[in-house]
Tab-separated table of C-alpha atoms in Angstrom:
chain	number	residue	atom	x	y	z
A	702	UNK	CA	-19.098	30.642	-24.848
A	703	UNK	CA	-17.513	28.040	-26.938
A	704	UNK	CA	-15.328	26.472	-24.368
A	705	UNK	CA	-18.373	27.166	-21.881
A	706	UNK	CA	-21.023	24.972	-23.732
A	707	UNK	CA	-18.210	22.176	-24.426
A	708	UNK	CA	-17.562	21.638	-20.778
A	709	UNK	CA	-21.430	21.951	-19.762
A	710	UNK	CA	-21.557	19.104	-22.494
A	711	UNK	CA	-18.901	17.074	-20.732
A	712	UNK	CA	-20.797	17.618	-17.147
A	713	UNK	CA	-24.134	16.119	-18.958
A	714	UNK	CA	-22.373	13.314	-20.539
A	715	UNK	CA	-20.661	12.680	-16.963
A	716	UNK	CA	-24.176	13.145	-15.162
A	717	UNK	CA	-25.485	10.189	-17.811
A	718	UNK	CA	-22.907	7.939	-17.252
A	719	UNK	CA	-23.403	8.347	-13.350
A	720	UNK	CA	-27.283	7.742	-13.884
A	721	UNK	CA	-26.261	4.130	-15.501
A	722	UNK	CA	-25.638	3.136	-12.176
A	723	UNK	CA	-28.992	3.390	-11.353
A	724	UNK	CA	-29.970	0.735	-13.750
A	725	UNK	CA	-28.188	-2.081	-11.806
A	726	UNK	CA	-27.598	-5.604	-13.640
A	727	UNK	CA	-30.235	-8.297	-12.716
A	728	UNK	CA	-27.636	-10.094	-9.980
A	729	UNK	CA	-26.081	-8.767	-7.215
A	730	UNK	CA	-22.587	-7.331	-7.154
A	731	UNK	CA	-20.240	-6.134	-4.403
A	732	UNK	CA	-17.036	-4.902	-4.404
A	733	UNK	CA	-14.735	-6.009	-1.535
A	734	UNK	CA	-11.660	-3.312	-0.851
A	735	UNK	CA	-8.811	-3.665	1.434
A	736	UNK	CA	-5.911	-6.173	2.483
A	737	UNK	CA	-2.196	-5.970	3.261
A	738	UNK	CA	-2.051	-8.567	6.115
A	739	UNK	CA	-3.517	-11.721	7.237
A	740	UNK	CA	-5.769	-9.348	10.039
A	741	UNK	CA	-7.661	-7.512	6.956
A	742	UNK	CA	-7.468	-10.508	3.565
A	743	UNK	CA	-9.146	-13.296	5.798
A	744	UNK	CA	-12.057	-10.939	7.218
A	745	UNK	CA	-12.559	-9.926	3.273
A	746	UNK	CA	-12.520	-13.472	1.996
A	747	UNK	CA	-14.680	-14.336	4.967
A	748	UNK	CA	-17.110	-11.924	3.723
A	749	UNK	CA	-17.056	-12.745	0.348
A	750	UNK	CA	-17.817	-16.496	1.204
A	751	UNK	CA	-20.791	-15.608	3.632
A	752	UNK	CA	-22.321	-13.702	0.338
A	753	UNK	CA	-21.989	-16.472	-1.510
A	754	UNK	CA	-23.593	-18.569	1.196
A	755	UNK	CA	-26.822	-16.125	1.393
A	756	UNK	CA	-26.879	-16.201	-2.797
A	757	UNK	CA	-24.820	-18.336	-4.978
A	758	UNK	CA	-25.067	-15.850	-7.820
A	759	UNK	CA	-23.515	-12.836	-6.162
A	760	UNK	CA	-21.008	-11.361	-8.160
A	761	UNK	CA	-18.104	-10.439	-6.142
A	762	UNK	CA	-15.092	-8.655	-7.222
A	763	UNK	CA	-11.854	-7.639	-4.580
A	764	UNK	CA	-9.747	-4.636	-4.923
A	765	UNK	CA	-6.677	-4.670	-3.359
A	766	UNK	CA	-2.802	-3.184	-3.197
A	767	UNK	CA	-0.209	-4.422	-6.111
A	768	UNK	CA	1.904	-6.770	-4.288
A	769	UNK	CA	0.268	-7.574	-0.955
A	770	UNK	CA	-1.064	-10.519	0.287
A	771	UNK	CA	-4.338	-10.209	-1.045
A	772	UNK	CA	-2.782	-11.060	-4.587
A	773	UNK	CA	-1.482	-14.141	-3.781
A	774	UNK	CA	-4.672	-15.364	-1.254
A	775	UNK	CA	-7.691	-13.579	-2.928
A	776	UNK	CA	-7.385	-15.589	-6.115
A	777	UNK	CA	-6.372	-18.862	-4.160
A	778	UNK	CA	-9.778	-18.557	-2.696
A	779	UNK	CA	-11.415	-18.601	-6.089
A	780	UNK	CA	-12.455	-14.569	-6.181
A	781	UNK	CA	-11.122	-12.442	-8.909
A	782	UNK	CA	-9.273	-9.309	-7.723
A	783	UNK	CA	-7.825	-5.758	-9.125
A	784	UNK	CA	-4.566	-4.608	-7.999
A	785	UNK	CA	-4.135	-0.773	-7.374
A	786	UNK	CA	-0.454	1.123	-6.648
A	787	UNK	CA	-1.436	2.433	-4.016
A	788	UNK	CA	1.094	2.474	-0.615
A	789	UNK	CA	1.539	3.991	2.640
A	790	UNK	CA	3.408	6.714	4.053
A	791	UNK	CA	7.019	6.635	4.299
A	792	UNK	CA	7.264	8.247	7.729
A	793	UNK	CA	11.053	7.847	7.754
A	794	UNK	CA	12.172	9.733	4.561
A	795	UNK	CA	9.346	12.268	3.663
A	796	UNK	CA	10.886	12.834	-0.223
A	797	UNK	CA	9.255	9.707	-0.867
A	798	UNK	CA	5.938	10.335	-0.256
A	799	UNK	CA	6.082	12.396	-3.745
A	800	UNK	CA	5.812	9.020	-5.127
A	801	UNK	CA	3.171	7.766	-2.374
A	802	UNK	CA	1.107	10.514	-4.228
A	803	UNK	CA	1.377	9.563	-7.411
A	804	UNK	CA	0.554	6.257	-6.830
A	805	UNK	CA	-2.354	7.388	-4.635
A	806	UNK	CA	-3.475	9.579	-7.474
A	807	UNK	CA	-3.231	6.643	-10.229
A	808	UNK	CA	-5.138	4.453	-7.684
A	809	UNK	CA	-7.702	6.949	-7.681
A	810	UNK	CA	-8.379	6.549	-11.409
A	811	UNK	CA	-7.942	2.566	-11.697
A	812	UNK	CA	-10.663	2.714	-8.787
A	813	UNK	CA	-13.126	4.713	-10.469
A	814	UNK	CA	-12.917	2.745	-13.898
A	815	UNK	CA	-13.307	-0.500	-11.946
A	816	UNK	CA	-16.393	1.046	-10.089
A	817	UNK	CA	-17.160	1.972	-13.428
A	818	UNK	CA	-17.070	-1.126	-15.366
A	819	UNK	CA	-18.236	-3.122	-12.677
A	820	UNK	CA	-21.325	-1.533	-11.082
A	821	UNK	CA	-21.551	-2.670	-7.758
A	822	UNK	CA	-24.447	-2.980	-5.908
A	823	UNK	CA	-22.146	-1.812	-3.227
A	824	UNK	CA	-18.619	-1.521	-1.733
A	825	UNK	CA	-16.996	-2.622	1.169
A	826	UNK	CA	-13.919	-1.580	2.975
A	827	UNK	CA	-11.646	-3.765	5.134
A	828	UNK	CA	-9.289	-1.845	6.259
A	829	UNK	CA	-5.309	-1.471	4.438
A	830	UNK	CA	-4.403	0.981	1.710
A	831	UNK	CA	-6.534	-0.086	-0.901
A	832	UNK	CA	-9.947	0.175	1.054
A	833	UNK	CA	-9.382	4.305	0.518
A	834	UNK	CA	-9.115	5.086	-2.794
A	835	UNK	CA	-12.293	2.408	-3.876
A	836	UNK	CA	-14.258	3.634	-0.643
A	837	UNK	CA	-13.456	7.516	-2.046
A	838	UNK	CA	-14.642	6.840	-5.344
A	839	UNK	CA	-17.915	5.032	-4.567
A	840	UNK	CA	-18.819	7.558	-1.978
A	841	UNK	CA	-18.248	10.175	-5.188
A	842	UNK	CA	-20.307	7.620	-7.047
A	843	UNK	CA	-23.305	7.476	-4.704
A	844	UNK	CA	-22.486	3.544	-4.422
A	845	UNK	CA	-23.718	2.151	-0.746
A	846	UNK	CA	-20.559	2.151	1.245
A	847	UNK	CA	-19.855	-0.600	4.448
A	848	UNK	CA	-17.279	-0.333	6.447
A	849	UNK	CA	-15.756	-2.881	8.496
A	850	UNK	CA	-13.725	-1.737	11.679
A	851	UNK	CA	-12.045	-4.493	13.348
A	852	UNK	CA	-10.522	-2.569	16.245
A	853	UNK	CA	-11.269	-0.973	19.443
A	854	UNK	CA	-9.683	2.356	17.562
A	855	UNK	CA	-10.797	3.302	14.538
A	856	UNK	CA	-8.071	4.291	12.074
A	857	UNK	CA	-7.777	7.555	10.077
A	858	UNK	CA	-8.988	6.634	7.001
A	859	UNK	CA	-12.439	4.699	8.207
A	860	UNK	CA	-13.124	7.890	10.528
A	861	UNK	CA	-12.416	10.173	7.453
A	862	UNK	CA	-15.170	7.213	5.043
A	863	UNK	CA	-17.854	7.265	7.906
A	864	UNK	CA	-19.685	10.298	6.578
A	865	UNK	CA	-20.139	8.883	3.047
A	866	UNK	CA	-20.894	5.090	4.670
A	867	UNK	CA	-24.564	3.672	5.074
A	868	UNK	CA	-23.433	1.205	7.592
A	869	UNK	CA	-20.375	0.460	9.642
A	870	UNK	CA	-19.782	-2.900	11.725
A	871	UNK	CA	-17.894	-2.874	14.088
A	872	UNK	CA	-16.712	-5.687	16.906
A	873	UNK	CA	-16.327	-3.515	20.079
A	874	UNK	CA	-18.743	-1.089	22.187
A	875	UNK	CA	-18.533	2.191	22.596
A	876	UNK	CA	-17.085	2.993	18.570
A	877	UNK	CA	-20.070	6.093	19.185
A	878	UNK	CA	-17.173	7.931	19.712
A	879	UNK	CA	-15.249	7.801	16.206
A	880	UNK	CA	-18.395	6.902	14.187
A	881	UNK	CA	-21.944	8.290	13.826
A	882	UNK	CA	-24.322	6.093	16.231
A	883	UNK	CA	-27.293	5.451	13.979
A	884	UNK	CA	-24.730	3.819	11.109
A	885	UNK	CA	-23.471	1.545	13.324
A	886	UNK	CA	-24.259	-2.115	14.034
A	887	UNK	CA	-22.398	-4.197	16.539
A	888	UNK	CA	-21.282	-7.581	14.384
A	889	UNK	CA	-17.876	-8.903	15.454
A	890	UNK	CA	-15.073	-9.737	13.323
A	891	UNK	CA	-15.799	-11.989	10.250
A	892	UNK	CA	-13.567	-15.161	10.730
A	893	UNK	CA	-12.872	-18.136	9.019
A	894	UNK	CA	-15.069	-20.867	9.576
A	895	UNK	CA	-12.996	-24.051	10.135
A	896	UNK	CA	-12.916	-24.071	13.234
A	897	UNK	CA	-15.686	-26.359	14.758
A	898	UNK	CA	-14.741	-29.485	16.794
A	899	UNK	CA	-10.835	-29.037	16.954
A	900	UNK	CA	-10.529	-31.346	19.413
A	901	UNK	CA	-11.493	-34.261	16.481
A	902	UNK	CA	-8.864	-32.766	14.208
A	903	UNK	CA	-6.188	-33.463	16.761
A	904	UNK	CA	-4.804	-36.536	15.274
A	905	UNK	CA	-4.376	-35.689	11.891
A	906	UNK	CA	-2.922	-32.238	13.046
A	907	UNK	CA	-0.362	-33.823	14.894
A	908	UNK	CA	0.319	-36.244	11.742
A	909	UNK	CA	0.198	-32.974	8.881
A	910	UNK	CA	2.833	-31.375	11.285
A	911	UNK	CA	5.135	-34.313	12.070
A	912	UNK	CA	4.671	-34.139	15.659
A	913	UNK	CA	4.604	-36.579	18.197
A	914	UNK	CA	1.134	-37.174	20.273
A	915	UNK	CA	3.280	-37.191	23.671
A	916	UNK	CA	4.451	-33.903	24.064
A	917	UNK	CA	2.590	-30.604	23.986
A	918	UNK	CA	2.610	-28.212	21.055
A	919	UNK	CA	3.147	-24.029	21.608
A	920	UNK	CA	2.186	-22.285	18.397
A	921	UNK	CA	3.475	-19.338	17.834
A	922	UNK	CA	1.863	-16.791	15.220
A	923	UNK	CA	3.255	-13.447	14.236
A	924	UNK	CA	1.059	-12.303	11.795
A	925	UNK	CA	1.211	-13.119	8.119
A	926	UNK	CA	4.374	-10.884	7.495
A	927	UNK	CA	5.780	-11.685	10.694
A	928	UNK	CA	6.643	-9.843	13.949
A	929	UNK	CA	10.267	-8.983	14.971
A	930	UNK	CA	10.182	-9.093	18.649
A	931	UNK	CA	8.939	-12.661	18.658
A	932	UNK	CA	11.001	-14.127	15.712
A	933	UNK	CA	13.997	-12.431	17.456
A	934	UNK	CA	13.086	-13.543	20.817
A	935	UNK	CA	12.595	-17.646	19.610
A	936	UNK	CA	15.959	-17.655	17.620
A	937	UNK	CA	17.707	-16.418	20.992
A	938	UNK	CA	16.312	-19.126	22.700
A	939	UNK	CA	16.887	-21.860	20.399
A	940	UNK	CA	18.611	-24.176	22.609
A	941	UNK	CA	15.534	-23.635	25.110
A	942	UNK	CA	13.053	-24.533	22.836
A	943	UNK	CA	15.194	-27.732	21.791
A	944	UNK	CA	15.476	-28.989	25.485
A	945	UNK	CA	12.050	-28.657	26.722
A	946	UNK	CA	10.001	-30.859	26.902
A	947	UNK	CA	7.969	-29.279	24.073
A	948	UNK	CA	7.239	-29.174	20.537
A	949	UNK	CA	7.151	-25.458	18.998
A	950	UNK	CA	4.788	-25.059	15.477
A	951	UNK	CA	6.628	-21.973	14.629
A	952	UNK	CA	5.002	-19.068	11.965
A	953	UNK	CA	7.781	-16.742	11.158
A	954	UNK	CA	5.851	-14.349	8.393
A	955	UNK	CA	7.276	-13.963	5.312
A	956	UNK	CA	9.728	-11.000	6.637
A	957	UNK	CA	11.609	-13.659	8.491
A	958	UNK	CA	11.760	-17.084	7.305
A	959	UNK	CA	15.080	-16.768	5.252
A	960	UNK	CA	16.808	-15.828	8.566
A	961	UNK	CA	14.954	-18.248	11.138
A	962	UNK	CA	15.190	-20.972	8.084
A	963	UNK	CA	18.843	-20.373	8.608
A	964	UNK	CA	19.294	-21.235	12.216
A	965	UNK	CA	16.493	-24.342	11.983
A	966	UNK	CA	17.400	-26.254	8.729
A	967	UNK	CA	15.720	-29.120	9.585
A	968	UNK	CA	12.471	-29.760	9.773
A	969	UNK	CA	10.433	-32.730	11.375
A	970	UNK	CA	12.044	-32.201	15.275
A	971	UNK	CA	10.666	-30.611	17.901
A	972	UNK	CA	10.560	-26.844	15.947
A	973	UNK	CA	8.362	-26.611	12.898
A	974	UNK	CA	8.782	-23.768	10.946
A	975	UNK	CA	6.729	-22.288	8.437
A	976	UNK	CA	6.406	-19.079	6.386
A	977	UNK	CA	2.782	-18.836	6.386
A	978	UNK	CA	0.430	-21.715	7.786
A	979	UNK	CA	-2.465	-22.320	5.251
A	980	UNK	CA	-4.116	-24.907	7.562
A	981	UNK	CA	-4.893	-22.708	10.481
A	982	UNK	CA	-7.497	-25.350	12.013
A	983	UNK	CA	-4.956	-27.986	12.063
A	984	UNK	CA	-2.532	-25.548	13.648
A	985	UNK	CA	-5.231	-24.511	16.360
A	986	UNK	CA	-6.251	-28.067	16.458
A	987	UNK	CA	-2.478	-29.180	17.273
A	988	UNK	CA	-2.123	-26.290	19.759
A	989	UNK	CA	-1.509	-26.723	23.502
A	990	UNK	CA	-0.817	-22.769	23.969
A	991	UNK	CA	-0.482	-20.194	21.479
A	992	UNK	CA	2.043	-17.344	21.396
A	993	UNK	CA	0.290	-14.424	18.872
A	994	UNK	CA	-0.212	-10.613	18.324
A	995	UNK	CA	-2.956	-9.046	18.824
A	996	UNK	CA	-4.666	-7.785	16.032
A	997	UNK	CA	-8.196	-7.478	16.094
A	998	UNK	CA	-9.121	-10.622	13.299
A	999	UNK	CA	-6.772	-12.580	15.112
A	1000	UNK	CA	-7.922	-12.233	18.671
A	1001	UNK	CA	-11.674	-13.141	17.292
A	1002	UNK	CA	-10.571	-16.592	16.131
A	1003	UNK	CA	-8.532	-17.193	19.229
A	1004	UNK	CA	-11.773	-16.871	20.981
A	1005	UNK	CA	-13.902	-18.945	18.664
A	1006	UNK	CA	-10.580	-21.270	19.478
A	1007	UNK	CA	-11.076	-21.329	22.724
A	1008	UNK	CA	-7.154	-22.296	24.073
A	1009	UNK	CA	-4.861	-20.221	26.237
A	1010	UNK	CA	-3.025	-17.489	24.764
A	1011	UNK	CA	-0.067	-15.303	25.302
A	1012	UNK	CA	-0.725	-11.646	23.556
A	1013	UNK	CA	2.484	-9.876	22.350
A	1014	UNK	CA	0.822	-6.925	20.924
A	1015	UNK	CA	2.938	-5.048	18.426
A	1016	UNK	CA	3.791	-1.202	19.633
A	1017	UNK	CA	3.953	-0.523	15.675
A	1018	UNK	CA	0.519	0.331	15.143
A	1019	UNK	CA	-1.758	3.194	15.495
A	1020	UNK	CA	-2.770	4.394	19.221
A	1021	UNK	CA	-1.118	1.718	19.309
A	1022	UNK	CA	-4.449	-0.470	19.365
A	1023	UNK	CA	-3.097	-4.055	19.939
A	1024	UNK	CA	-2.413	-3.400	23.389
A	1025	UNK	CA	-6.191	-2.120	23.981
A	1026	UNK	CA	-7.433	-5.278	22.418
A	1027	UNK	CA	-5.283	-7.531	24.149
A	1028	UNK	CA	-6.002	-5.930	27.610
A	1029	UNK	CA	-9.444	-6.127	26.577
A	1030	UNK	CA	-8.698	-9.915	26.820
A	1031	UNK	CA	-6.593	-9.490	29.922
A	1032	UNK	CA	-9.096	-8.058	31.943
A	1033	UNK	CA	-11.726	-10.954	31.725
A	1034	UNK	CA	-8.877	-13.514	32.724
A	1035	UNK	CA	-8.973	-14.922	29.046
A	1036	UNK	CA	-5.328	-14.421	28.107
A	1037	UNK	CA	-1.902	-13.485	29.422
A	1038	UNK	CA	-0.056	-10.527	27.992
A	1039	UNK	CA	3.605	-10.259	27.764
A	1040	UNK	CA	4.423	-6.299	26.380
A	1041	UNK	CA	6.536	-6.034	23.400
A	1042	UNK	CA	9.432	-4.715	25.545
A	1043	UNK	CA	9.562	-7.343	27.855
A	1044	UNK	CA	9.180	-10.534	25.648
A	1045	UNK	CA	12.924	-11.080	25.108
A	1046	UNK	CA	13.335	-11.557	28.953
A	1047	UNK	CA	9.620	-13.246	29.575
A	1048	UNK	CA	7.967	-14.631	27.020
A	1049	UNK	CA	9.384	-18.243	26.510
A	1050	UNK	CA	9.780	-18.764	30.034
A	1051	UNK	CA	5.809	-17.491	30.601
A	1052	UNK	CA	4.755	-19.905	27.623
A	1053	UNK	CA	6.758	-23.094	29.306
A	1054	UNK	CA	5.312	-22.467	32.633
A	1055	UNK	CA	1.778	-22.313	31.302
A	1056	UNK	CA	2.698	-25.268	29.998
A	1057	UNK	CA	2.617	-27.095	32.701
A	1058	UNK	CA	0.160	-25.299	34.957
A	1059	UNK	CA	-3.122	-27.255	33.932
A	1060	UNK	CA	-5.401	-25.182	36.185
A	1061	UNK	CA	-4.188	-22.120	34.874
A	1062	UNK	CA	-4.893	-23.536	30.995
A	1063	UNK	CA	-8.394	-24.245	31.851
A	1064	UNK	CA	-9.049	-21.068	33.332
A	1065	UNK	CA	-7.760	-18.997	30.021
A	1066	UNK	CA	-9.602	-21.278	27.857
A	1067	UNK	CA	-13.212	-21.005	29.901
A	1068	UNK	CA	-12.939	-17.635	29.712
A	1069	UNK	CA	-11.596	-16.492	26.144
A	1070	UNK	CA	-14.594	-19.272	24.654
A	1071	UNK	CA	-16.551	-16.773	26.473
A	1072	UNK	CA	-15.986	-13.776	24.337
A	1073	UNK	CA	-16.159	-15.345	21.199
């Protein structure tokens, strides 16, 4: 009996703490979780900036994964962030997943503690490792959940979390096959807001990157971490790049920057190499043609930018969703798609061909901007 009474007492204390969430603070509080790559981090920051424009005194807290991009970019954008030790499943070495399990348990504990202390009115998940623990705990604590699903194919984590979600914001039609229809709002993807009037920034952009106004610029994007196929393709064709009548603005991603730097040590020539480009507005303003992976957030930005695009979808993603994203544009003649397996042979030649074909560039630009 004594043990039972003690359990009842502890249960009552727990319920009392949960009821404290009903007494919300005066200012609205929102917690935003997720990250891992720029495709998750920058939409999350865009959401935060939009919330702050709507209500200037709103309190915002990010939760990300330790060691990931968000731990650098979120504070740089002026927001506070808490890191979780969460990590992804190791498919190559299943024994390492024992450590992944312990990290998940620790992350769930930290997420719950963070939610208790911050007392948010709502929890927003943008995808990435940190979203799962935060939204799972928020659901258990009856905190309203908003899921932001960027892709045309919904990931397993978001599908599992959808049961507890109040609202699910999507970028593509037909998402009822993954989520309850009554919870879905077709919003499109959040993007950075500094892409207005890029033409007016072109002169500034060329000076910023040390380029000449007389030659076209091919912007190469492989995401914040980098795209191995794209980087290898350009690395193996350096003489072609140097001898072309083009300038190359090459974002390698942090995983590949050191290796590419050894091959292209000089700056200020026709090839400008960067681990990461902070001023994407200037990069887009300078570009005549853009080569890119086909992540959902990137595609949303490219539609706004309205420049001719060659997409190289990554095959290393769930259900090959980048190919689905890319083909949605290709079907409307809004982008050229080069499969990852064909990039070594075709990518550089397709880019150089497009640079010289003004009519094709005009067609692609006109069609992609209709999809913004």
